[in-house]
Amino acid sequence: DPDIVTYGIMVDILCKAGRVDESVEIVKEMEFSGCRPTSFIYSVLVHTYGIDNRIEDAVDTFLEMESSGVEADVAVYNALISAFCKVNKFQNAYRVLDEMEGKKVTPNSRTCNIILNSLIGCGETDETLKVFRRMIKICEPDADTYTVMIKMFCDRDELERALKVWKYMKKKRFVPSLHTISALINGLCDKADASRACVLMEEMIENGIRPGRVTFGKLRNLLLKEGREDVLEFLQEKMNLLVKEPLCD
């Protein structure tokens, strides 16, 4: 007979294939066979309904889970928050956060990133900052969280704040992404701050991250403009150790 693992795999596969209604039939079959659905199965259903913009179905599934006596974990709450954020119902997402705190379910970095990314996507950068300040008090941000905030500050032309987050990110020993460092270097180049841009470029290369052509080219042009060919040559030599061919002629 199929067990909870079998059913979980089937629900997950069907939902990933966009066949959520068939997944629901699998859940009904579970109930007839006396195999109780888990919070994981409910989280998959809620998440898939959210992707399909079937918000009412997502909420109904969440309520059905609660009525059946299955306690919601952080994965289910994240799925519900994601569903609300996808249709820009942020007040609903905040109410879910409040419910999590009331039920002693601690949000995680995934919770934070879902809301932050959605707010930034809507251009709500001031609200993003408010949520970020709230979230860091209740959960530990991850590398993606800091990356999101750095990019947002760079886009807002608040480079010093972006660099402050960058320093904190380094303190936490998170591995930076190419896009994170590139955004900072590009911002520094736009401010004609070649010295700090070079420091970041050197860090990037020493960490084995290959700079993008546009970013390296922008710094190269700034150094040539300032007559600092020696620094450019130094960075180019480091680049040559990282890649077989230099990115710029």
PDB file of C-alpha atoms in Angstrom:
ATOM      1  CA  ASP A   1       0.000   0.000   0.000  1.00  0.00           C
ATOM      2  CA  PRO A   2       1.200   3.556  -0.694  1.00  0.00           C
ATOM      3  CA  ASP A   3       2.465   5.391   2.391  1.00  0.00           C
ATOM      4  CA  ILE A   4       2.779   9.082   3.250  1.00  0.00           C
ATOM      5  CA  VAL A   5       6.048   9.363   1.306  1.00  0.00           C
ATOM      6  CA  THR A   6       4.430   7.906  -1.833  1.00  0.00           C
ATOM      7  CA  TYR A   7       1.497  10.283  -1.593  1.00  0.00           C
ATOM      8  CA  GLY A   8       3.774  13.227  -0.912  1.00  0.00           C
ATOM      9  CA  ILE A   9       5.832  12.498  -4.018  1.00  0.00           C
ATOM     10  CA  MET A  10       2.707  12.178  -6.163  1.00  0.00           C
ATOM     11  CA  VAL A  11       1.214  15.464  -4.920  1.00  0.00           C
ATOM     12  CA  ASP A  12       4.511  17.277  -5.415  1.00  0.00           C
ATOM     13  CA  ILE A  13       5.054  15.944  -8.945  1.00  0.00           C
ATOM     14  CA  LEU A  14       1.499  16.680 -10.075  1.00  0.00           C
ATOM     15  CA  CYS A  15       1.622  20.218  -8.671  1.00  0.00           C
ATOM     16  CA  LYS A  16       4.958  20.907 -10.383  1.00  0.00           C
ATOM     17  CA  ALA A  17       3.346  19.723 -13.619  1.00  0.00           C
ATOM     18  CA  GLY A  18       0.514  22.233 -13.111  1.00  0.00           C
ATOM     19  CA  ARG A  19      -2.033  19.497 -12.384  1.00  0.00           C
ATOM     20  CA  VAL A  20      -3.109  20.705  -8.963  1.00  0.00           C
ATOM     21  CA  ASP A  21      -6.694  19.450  -9.297  1.00  0.00           C
ATOM     22  CA  GLU A  22      -5.363  15.926  -9.733  1.00  0.00           C
ATOM     23  CA  SER A  23      -3.237  16.481  -6.641  1.00  0.00           C
ATOM     24  CA  VAL A  24      -6.388  17.280  -4.685  1.00  0.00           C
ATOM     25  CA  GLU A  25      -7.857  13.951  -5.783  1.00  0.00           C
ATOM     26  CA  ILE A  26      -4.732  12.245  -4.459  1.00  0.00           C
ATOM     27  CA  VAL A  27      -5.264  13.969  -1.097  1.00  0.00           C
ATOM     28  CA  LYS A  28      -8.869  12.748  -1.032  1.00  0.00           C
ATOM     29  CA  GLU A  29      -7.632   9.228  -1.769  1.00  0.00           C
ATOM     30  CA  MET A  30      -5.266   9.553   1.182  1.00  0.00           C
ATOM     31  CA  GLU A  31      -8.136  10.349   3.497  1.00  0.00           C
ATOM     32  CA  PHE A  32     -10.095   7.285   2.329  1.00  0.00           C
ATOM     33  CA  SER A  33      -7.053   5.067   2.905  1.00  0.00           C
ATOM     34  CA  GLY A  34      -6.546   6.454   6.399  1.00  0.00           C
ATOM     35  CA  CYS A  35      -3.283   8.212   5.536  1.00  0.00           C
ATOM     36  CA  ARG A  36      -3.358  11.712   7.008  1.00  0.00           C
ATOM     37  CA  PRO A  37      -1.976  14.547   4.825  1.00  0.00           C
ATOM     38  CA  THR A  38       1.045  16.328   6.268  1.00  0.00           C
ATOM     39  CA  SER A  39       1.894  20.010   6.471  1.00  0.00           C
ATOM     40  CA  PHE A  40       4.312  19.438   3.569  1.00  0.00           C
ATOM     41  CA  ILE A  41       1.495  18.260   1.308  1.00  0.00           C
ATOM     42  CA  TYR A  42      -0.648  21.233   2.264  1.00  0.00           C
ATOM     43  CA  SER A  43       2.242  23.620   1.678  1.00  0.00           C
ATOM     44  CA  VAL A  44       2.699  22.229  -1.848  1.00  0.00           C
ATOM     45  CA  LEU A  45      -1.008  22.723  -2.604  1.00  0.00           C
ATOM     46  CA  VAL A  46      -1.099  26.262  -1.181  1.00  0.00           C
ATOM     47  CA  HIS A  47       2.074  27.196  -3.066  1.00  0.00           C
ATOM     48  CA  THR A  48       0.711  25.855  -6.372  1.00  0.00           C
ATOM     49  CA  TYR A  49      -2.613  27.641  -5.955  1.00  0.00           C
ATOM     50  CA  GLY A  50      -0.656  30.831  -5.343  1.00  0.00           C
ATOM     51  CA  ILE A  51       1.352  30.384  -8.547  1.00  0.00           C
ATOM     52  CA  ASP A  52      -1.924  29.893 -10.443  1.00  0.00           C
ATOM     53  CA  ASN A  53      -3.421  33.027  -8.817  1.00  0.00           C
ATOM     54  CA  ARG A  54      -6.112  30.870  -7.229  1.00  0.00           C
ATOM     55  CA  ILE A  55      -5.923  32.747  -3.959  1.00  0.00           C
ATOM     56  CA  GLU A  56      -9.307  31.651  -2.630  1.00  0.00           C
ATOM     57  CA  ASP A  57      -8.339  28.021  -3.161  1.00  0.00           C
ATOM     58  CA  ALA A  58      -5.035  28.651  -1.400  1.00  0.00           C
ATOM     59  CA  VAL A  59      -6.815  30.148   1.619  1.00  0.00           C
ATOM     60  CA  ASP A  60      -9.463  27.392   1.648  1.00  0.00           C
ATOM     61  CA  THR A  61      -6.729  24.737   1.596  1.00  0.00           C
ATOM     62  CA  PHE A  62      -4.954  26.436   4.494  1.00  0.00           C
ATOM     63  CA  LEU A  63      -8.182  26.593   6.512  1.00  0.00           C
ATOM     64  CA  GLU A  64      -8.955  22.963   5.651  1.00  0.00           C
ATOM     65  CA  MET A  65      -5.535  21.997   6.974  1.00  0.00           C
ATOM     66  CA  GLU A  66      -6.192  23.792  10.253  1.00  0.00           C
ATOM     67  CA  SER A  67      -9.676  22.282  10.625  1.00  0.00           C
ATOM     68  CA  SER A  68      -8.220  18.796  10.099  1.00  0.00           C
ATOM     69  CA  GLY A  69      -5.916  19.305  13.064  1.00  0.00           C
ATOM     70  CA  VAL A  70      -2.647  19.635  11.127  1.00  0.00           C
ATOM     71  CA  GLU A  71      -0.491  22.386  12.606  1.00  0.00           C
ATOM     72  CA  ALA A  72       0.884  24.880  10.124  1.00  0.00           C
ATOM     73  CA  ASP A  73       4.666  25.105   9.967  1.00  0.00           C
ATOM     74  CA  VAL A  74       6.797  27.864   8.483  1.00  0.00           C
ATOM     75  CA  ALA A  75       6.691  26.264   4.991  1.00  0.00           C
ATOM     76  CA  VAL A  76       2.883  26.434   4.859  1.00  0.00           C
ATOM     77  CA  TYR A  77       2.847  30.016   6.112  1.00  0.00           C
ATOM     78  CA  ASN A  78       5.484  30.973   3.540  1.00  0.00           C
ATOM     79  CA  ALA A  79       3.370  29.444   0.795  1.00  0.00           C
ATOM     80  CA  LEU A  80       0.338  31.451   1.931  1.00  0.00           C
ATOM     81  CA  ILE A  81       2.353  34.668   2.219  1.00  0.00           C
ATOM     82  CA  SER A  82       3.758  34.067  -1.265  1.00  0.00           C
ATOM     83  CA  ALA A  83       0.225  33.602  -2.631  1.00  0.00           C
ATOM     84  CA  PHE A  84      -0.890  36.940  -1.170  1.00  0.00           C
ATOM     85  CA  CYS A  85       2.249  38.763  -2.325  1.00  0.00           C
ATOM     86  CA  LYS A  86       1.830  37.468  -5.859  1.00  0.00           C
ATOM     87  CA  VAL A  87      -1.436  39.432  -6.150  1.00  0.00           C
ATOM     88  CA  ASN A  88      -0.056  42.384  -4.139  1.00  0.00           C
ATOM     89  CA  LYS A  89      -2.272  41.745  -1.112  1.00  0.00           C
ATOM     90  CA  PHE A  90       0.443  42.804   1.313  1.00  0.00           C
ATOM     91  CA  GLN A  91      -1.886  43.601   4.212  1.00  0.00           C
ATOM     92  CA  ASN A  92      -3.045  39.986   4.105  1.00  0.00           C
ATOM     93  CA  ALA A  93       0.577  38.855   4.109  1.00  0.00           C
ATOM     94  CA  TYR A  94       1.249  41.022   7.180  1.00  0.00           C
ATOM     95  CA  ARG A  95      -1.744  39.474   8.950  1.00  0.00           C
ATOM     96  CA  VAL A  96      -0.271  36.044   8.275  1.00  0.00           C
ATOM     97  CA  LEU A  97       2.993  37.264   9.831  1.00  0.00           C
ATOM     98  CA  ASP A  98       1.059  38.404  12.898  1.00  0.00           C
ATOM     99  CA  GLU A  99      -0.618  35.001  13.106  1.00  0.00           C
ATOM    100  CA  MET A 100       2.759  33.278  12.913  1.00  0.00           C
ATOM    101  CA  GLU A 101       4.048  35.322  15.831  1.00  0.00           C
ATOM    102  CA  GLY A 102       0.846  34.634  17.778  1.00  0.00           C
ATOM    103  CA  LYS A 103       1.268  30.892  17.264  1.00  0.00           C
ATOM    104  CA  LYS A 104       5.001  30.966  18.035  1.00  0.00           C
ATOM    105  CA  VAL A 105       5.999  29.943  14.510  1.00  0.00           C
ATOM    106  CA  THR A 106       9.222  31.834  13.795  1.00  0.00           C
ATOM    107  CA  PRO A 107       9.513  33.308  10.284  1.00  0.00           C
ATOM    108  CA  ASN A 108      12.711  32.439   8.421  1.00  0.00           C
ATOM    109  CA  SER A 109      14.803  34.192   5.801  1.00  0.00           C
ATOM    110  CA  ARG A 110      12.569  32.727   3.096  1.00  0.00           C
ATOM    111  CA  THR A 111       9.592  34.497   4.672  1.00  0.00           C
ATOM    112  CA  CYS A 112      11.509  37.739   4.628  1.00  0.00           C
ATOM    113  CA  ASN A 113      12.755  37.387   1.053  1.00  0.00           C
ATOM    114  CA  ILE A 114       9.288  36.632  -0.348  1.00  0.00           C
ATOM    115  CA  ILE A 115       7.871  39.877   1.006  1.00  0.00           C
ATOM    116  CA  LEU A 116      10.915  42.039   0.236  1.00  0.00           C
ATOM    117  CA  ASN A 117      11.190  40.867  -3.376  1.00  0.00           C
ATOM    118  CA  SER A 118       7.474  41.386  -3.941  1.00  0.00           C
ATOM    119  CA  LEU A 119       7.499  44.909  -2.501  1.00  0.00           C
ATOM    120  CA  ILE A 120      10.535  45.907  -4.556  1.00  0.00           C
ATOM    121  CA  GLY A 121       8.866  44.464  -7.655  1.00  0.00           C
ATOM    122  CA  CYS A 122       5.966  46.858  -7.028  1.00  0.00           C
ATOM    123  CA  GLY A 123       8.288  49.809  -6.503  1.00  0.00           C
ATOM    124  CA  GLU A 124       7.406  50.018  -2.802  1.00  0.00           C
ATOM    125  CA  THR A 125      10.970  50.665  -1.649  1.00  0.00           C
ATOM    126  CA  ASP A 126      10.047  52.712   1.442  1.00  0.00           C
ATOM    127  CA  GLU A 127       7.721  49.939   2.597  1.00  0.00           C
ATOM    128  CA  THR A 128      10.490  47.425   1.831  1.00  0.00           C
ATOM    129  CA  LEU A 129      12.804  49.186   4.260  1.00  0.00           C
ATOM    130  CA  LYS A 130      10.122  49.152   6.977  1.00  0.00           C
ATOM    131  CA  VAL A 131       9.540  45.431   6.503  1.00  0.00           C
ATOM    132  CA  PHE A 132      13.288  44.732   6.487  1.00  0.00           C
ATOM    133  CA  ARG A 133      13.685  46.523   9.817  1.00  0.00           C
ATOM    134  CA  ARG A 134      10.831  44.484  11.241  1.00  0.00           C
ATOM    135  CA  MET A 135      12.056  41.172   9.853  1.00  0.00           C
ATOM    136  CA  ILE A 136      15.646  41.398  11.131  1.00  0.00           C
ATOM    137  CA  LYS A 137      14.223  41.598  14.665  1.00  0.00           C
ATOM    138  CA  ILE A 138      12.427  38.269  14.351  1.00  0.00           C
ATOM    139  CA  CYS A 139      14.510  36.185  11.937  1.00  0.00           C
ATOM    140  CA  GLU A 140      18.075  35.896  10.638  1.00  0.00           C
ATOM    141  CA  PRO A 141      18.494  37.298   7.097  1.00  0.00           C
ATOM    142  CA  ASP A 142      20.487  35.219   4.620  1.00  0.00           C
ATOM    143  CA  ALA A 143      22.753  36.178   1.722  1.00  0.00           C
ATOM    144  CA  ASP A 144      19.751  36.653  -0.592  1.00  0.00           C
ATOM    145  CA  THR A 145      18.161  39.085   1.869  1.00  0.00           C
ATOM    146  CA  TYR A 146      21.230  41.300   1.966  1.00  0.00           C
ATOM    147  CA  THR A 147      21.634  41.048  -1.796  1.00  0.00           C
ATOM    148  CA  VAL A 148      18.073  42.289  -2.296  1.00  0.00           C
ATOM    149  CA  MET A 149      18.639  45.256   0.005  1.00  0.00           C
ATOM    150  CA  ILE A 150      21.993  46.172  -1.553  1.00  0.00           C
ATOM    151  CA  LYS A 151      20.490  46.195  -5.033  1.00  0.00           C
ATOM    152  CA  MET A 152      17.524  48.251  -3.827  1.00  0.00           C
ATOM    153  CA  PHE A 153      19.780  50.874  -2.236  1.00  0.00           C
ATOM    154  CA  CYS A 154      21.908  51.013  -5.387  1.00  0.00           C
ATOM    155  CA  ASP A 155      18.794  51.530  -7.505  1.00  0.00           C
ATOM    156  CA  ARG A 156      17.704  54.298  -5.108  1.00  0.00           C
ATOM    157  CA  ASP A 157      21.126  55.936  -5.514  1.00  0.00           C
ATOM    158  CA  GLU A 158      21.804  55.411  -1.795  1.00  0.00           C
ATOM    159  CA  LEU A 159      25.241  53.944  -2.248  1.00  0.00           C
ATOM    160  CA  GLU A 160      26.503  54.551   1.281  1.00  0.00           C
ATOM    161  CA  ARG A 161      23.607  52.568   2.725  1.00  0.00           C
ATOM    162  CA  ALA A 162      24.270  49.811   0.208  1.00  0.00           C
ATOM    163  CA  LEU A 163      27.929  49.701   1.261  1.00  0.00           C
ATOM    164  CA  LYS A 164      26.897  49.578   4.921  1.00  0.00           C
ATOM    165  CA  VAL A 165      24.778  46.483   4.217  1.00  0.00           C
ATOM    166  CA  TRP A 166      27.694  45.044   2.211  1.00  0.00           C
ATOM    167  CA  LYS A 167      30.038  45.398   5.198  1.00  0.00           C
ATOM    168  CA  TYR A 168      27.523  43.683   7.458  1.00  0.00           C
ATOM    169  CA  MET A 169      27.110  40.927   4.890  1.00  0.00           C
ATOM    170  CA  LYS A 170      30.889  40.373   4.882  1.00  0.00           C
ATOM    171  CA  LYS A 171      30.923  40.357   8.669  1.00  0.00           C
ATOM    172  CA  LYS A 172      28.408  37.510   8.558  1.00  0.00           C
ATOM    173  CA  ARG A 173      30.729  35.746   6.076  1.00  0.00           C
ATOM    174  CA  PHE A 174      28.059  35.311   3.450  1.00  0.00           C
ATOM    175  CA  VAL A 175      29.331  34.555  -0.043  1.00  0.00           C
ATOM    176  CA  PRO A 176      28.411  37.517  -2.273  1.00  0.00           C
ATOM    177  CA  SER A 177      26.933  36.990  -5.704  1.00  0.00           C
ATOM    178  CA  LEU A 178      28.287  38.441  -8.943  1.00  0.00           C
ATOM    179  CA  HIS A 179      25.249  40.728  -9.259  1.00  0.00           C
ATOM    180  CA  THR A 180      25.710  42.091  -5.726  1.00  0.00           C
ATOM    181  CA  ILE A 181      29.335  43.149  -6.186  1.00  0.00           C
ATOM    182  CA  SER A 182      28.677  44.353  -9.736  1.00  0.00           C
ATOM    183  CA  ALA A 183      25.872  46.633  -8.536  1.00  0.00           C
ATOM    184  CA  LEU A 184      28.192  48.164  -5.945  1.00  0.00           C
ATOM    185  CA  ILE A 185      31.104  48.606  -8.368  1.00  0.00           C
ATOM    186  CA  ASN A 186      28.841  50.150 -10.993  1.00  0.00           C
ATOM    187  CA  GLY A 187      27.441  52.531  -8.390  1.00  0.00           C
ATOM    188  CA  LEU A 188      30.912  53.565  -7.243  1.00  0.00           C
ATOM    189  CA  CYS A 189      32.006  54.105 -10.842  1.00  0.00           C
ATOM    190  CA  ASP A 190      28.973  56.315 -11.432  1.00  0.00           C
ATOM    191  CA  LYS A 191      30.123  58.373  -8.421  1.00  0.00           C
ATOM    192  CA  ALA A 192      33.679  58.445  -9.854  1.00  0.00           C
ATOM    193  CA  ASP A 193      34.909  56.683  -6.705  1.00  0.00           C
ATOM    194  CA  ALA A 194      37.610  54.627  -8.402  1.00  0.00           C
ATOM    195  CA  SER A 195      39.503  53.744  -5.214  1.00  0.00           C
ATOM    196  CA  ARG A 196      36.665  51.916  -3.493  1.00  0.00           C
ATOM    197  CA  ALA A 197      35.542  50.405  -6.795  1.00  0.00           C
ATOM    198  CA  CYS A 198      39.036  48.938  -7.260  1.00  0.00           C
ATOM    199  CA  VAL A 199      39.008  47.469  -3.766  1.00  0.00           C
ATOM    200  CA  LEU A 200      35.737  45.684  -4.501  1.00  0.00           C
ATOM    201  CA  MET A 201      36.971  44.560  -7.900  1.00  0.00           C
ATOM    202  CA  GLU A 202      40.105  43.086  -6.327  1.00  0.00           C
ATOM    203  CA  GLU A 203      37.968  41.308  -3.695  1.00  0.00           C
ATOM    204  CA  MET A 204      35.762  39.913  -6.428  1.00  0.00           C
ATOM    205  CA  ILE A 205      38.695  38.520  -8.392  1.00  0.00           C
ATOM    206  CA  GLU A 206      40.418  37.103  -5.303  1.00  0.00           C
ATOM    207  CA  ASN A 207      37.187  35.296  -4.397  1.00  0.00           C
ATOM    208  CA  GLY A 208      37.257  33.625  -7.799  1.00  0.00           C
ATOM    209  CA  ILE A 209      34.305  35.587  -9.167  1.00  0.00           C
ATOM    210  CA  ARG A 210      34.719  36.656 -12.760  1.00  0.00           C
ATOM    211  CA  PRO A 211      33.597  40.271 -13.269  1.00  0.00           C
ATOM    212  CA  GLY A 212      31.088  40.953 -16.007  1.00  0.00           C
ATOM    213  CA  ARG A 213      32.309  42.638 -19.167  1.00  0.00           C
ATOM    214  CA  VAL A 214      30.197  45.761 -18.602  1.00  0.00           C
ATOM    215  CA  THR A 215      31.300  46.215 -14.985  1.00  0.00           C
ATOM    216  CA  PHE A 216      34.993  45.694 -15.714  1.00  0.00           C
ATOM    217  CA  GLY A 217      34.734  47.958 -18.745  1.00  0.00           C
ATOM    218  CA  LYS A 218      33.133  50.745 -16.709  1.00  0.00           C
ATOM    219  CA  LEU A 219      35.905  50.637 -14.119  1.00  0.00           C
ATOM    220  CA  ARG A 220      38.540  50.431 -16.850  1.00  0.00           C
ATOM    221  CA  ASN A 221      37.220  53.611 -18.499  1.00  0.00           C
ATOM    222  CA  LEU A 222      37.189  55.453 -15.163  1.00  0.00           C
ATOM    223  CA  LEU A 223      40.782  54.465 -14.391  1.00  0.00           C
ATOM    224  CA  LEU A 224      41.948  55.542 -17.863  1.00  0.00           C
ATOM    225  CA  LYS A 225      40.123  58.850 -17.426  1.00  0.00           C
ATOM    226  CA  GLU A 226      41.959  59.434 -14.144  1.00  0.00           C
ATOM    227  CA  GLY A 227      45.301  58.386 -15.617  1.00  0.00           C
ATOM    228  CA  ARG A 228      45.660  55.379 -13.327  1.00  0.00           C
ATOM    229  CA  GLU A 229      46.932  52.904 -15.898  1.00  0.00           C
ATOM    230  CA  ASP A 230      49.129  51.242 -13.257  1.00  0.00           C
ATOM    231  CA  VAL A 231      46.093  50.228 -11.202  1.00  0.00           C
ATOM    232  CA  LEU A 232      44.316  48.999 -14.328  1.00  0.00           C
ATOM    233  CA  GLU A 233      47.361  46.899 -15.245  1.00  0.00           C
ATOM    234  CA  PHE A 234      47.420  45.442 -11.728  1.00  0.00           C
ATOM    235  CA  LEU A 235      43.757  44.423 -11.943  1.00  0.00           C
ATOM    236  CA  GLN A 236      44.260  43.086 -15.445  1.00  0.00           C
ATOM    237  CA  GLU A 237      47.093  40.851 -14.263  1.00  0.00           C
ATOM    238  CA  LYS A 238      44.845  39.461 -11.551  1.00  0.00           C
ATOM    239  CA  MET A 239      42.176  38.897 -14.177  1.00  0.00           C
ATOM    240  CA  ASN A 240      44.620  36.987 -16.333  1.00  0.00           C
ATOM    241  CA  LEU A 241      45.259  34.609 -13.455  1.00  0.00           C
ATOM    242  CA  LEU A 242      41.515  34.021 -13.111  1.00  0.00           C
ATOM    243  CA  VAL A 243      40.630  33.517 -16.753  1.00  0.00           C
ATOM    244  CA  LYS A 244      42.582  32.387 -19.782  1.00  0.00           C
ATOM    245  CA  GLU A 245      41.875  35.562 -21.704  1.00  0.00           C
ATOM    246  CA  PRO A 246      41.311  39.098 -20.384  1.00  0.00           C
ATOM    247  CA  LEU A 247      37.754  40.425 -20.645  1.00  0.00           C
ATOM    248  CA  CYS A 248      38.892  43.734 -22.113  1.00  0.00           C
ATOM    249  CA  ASP A 249      41.483  44.439 -24.798  1.00  0.00           C
TER     250      ASP A 249
END
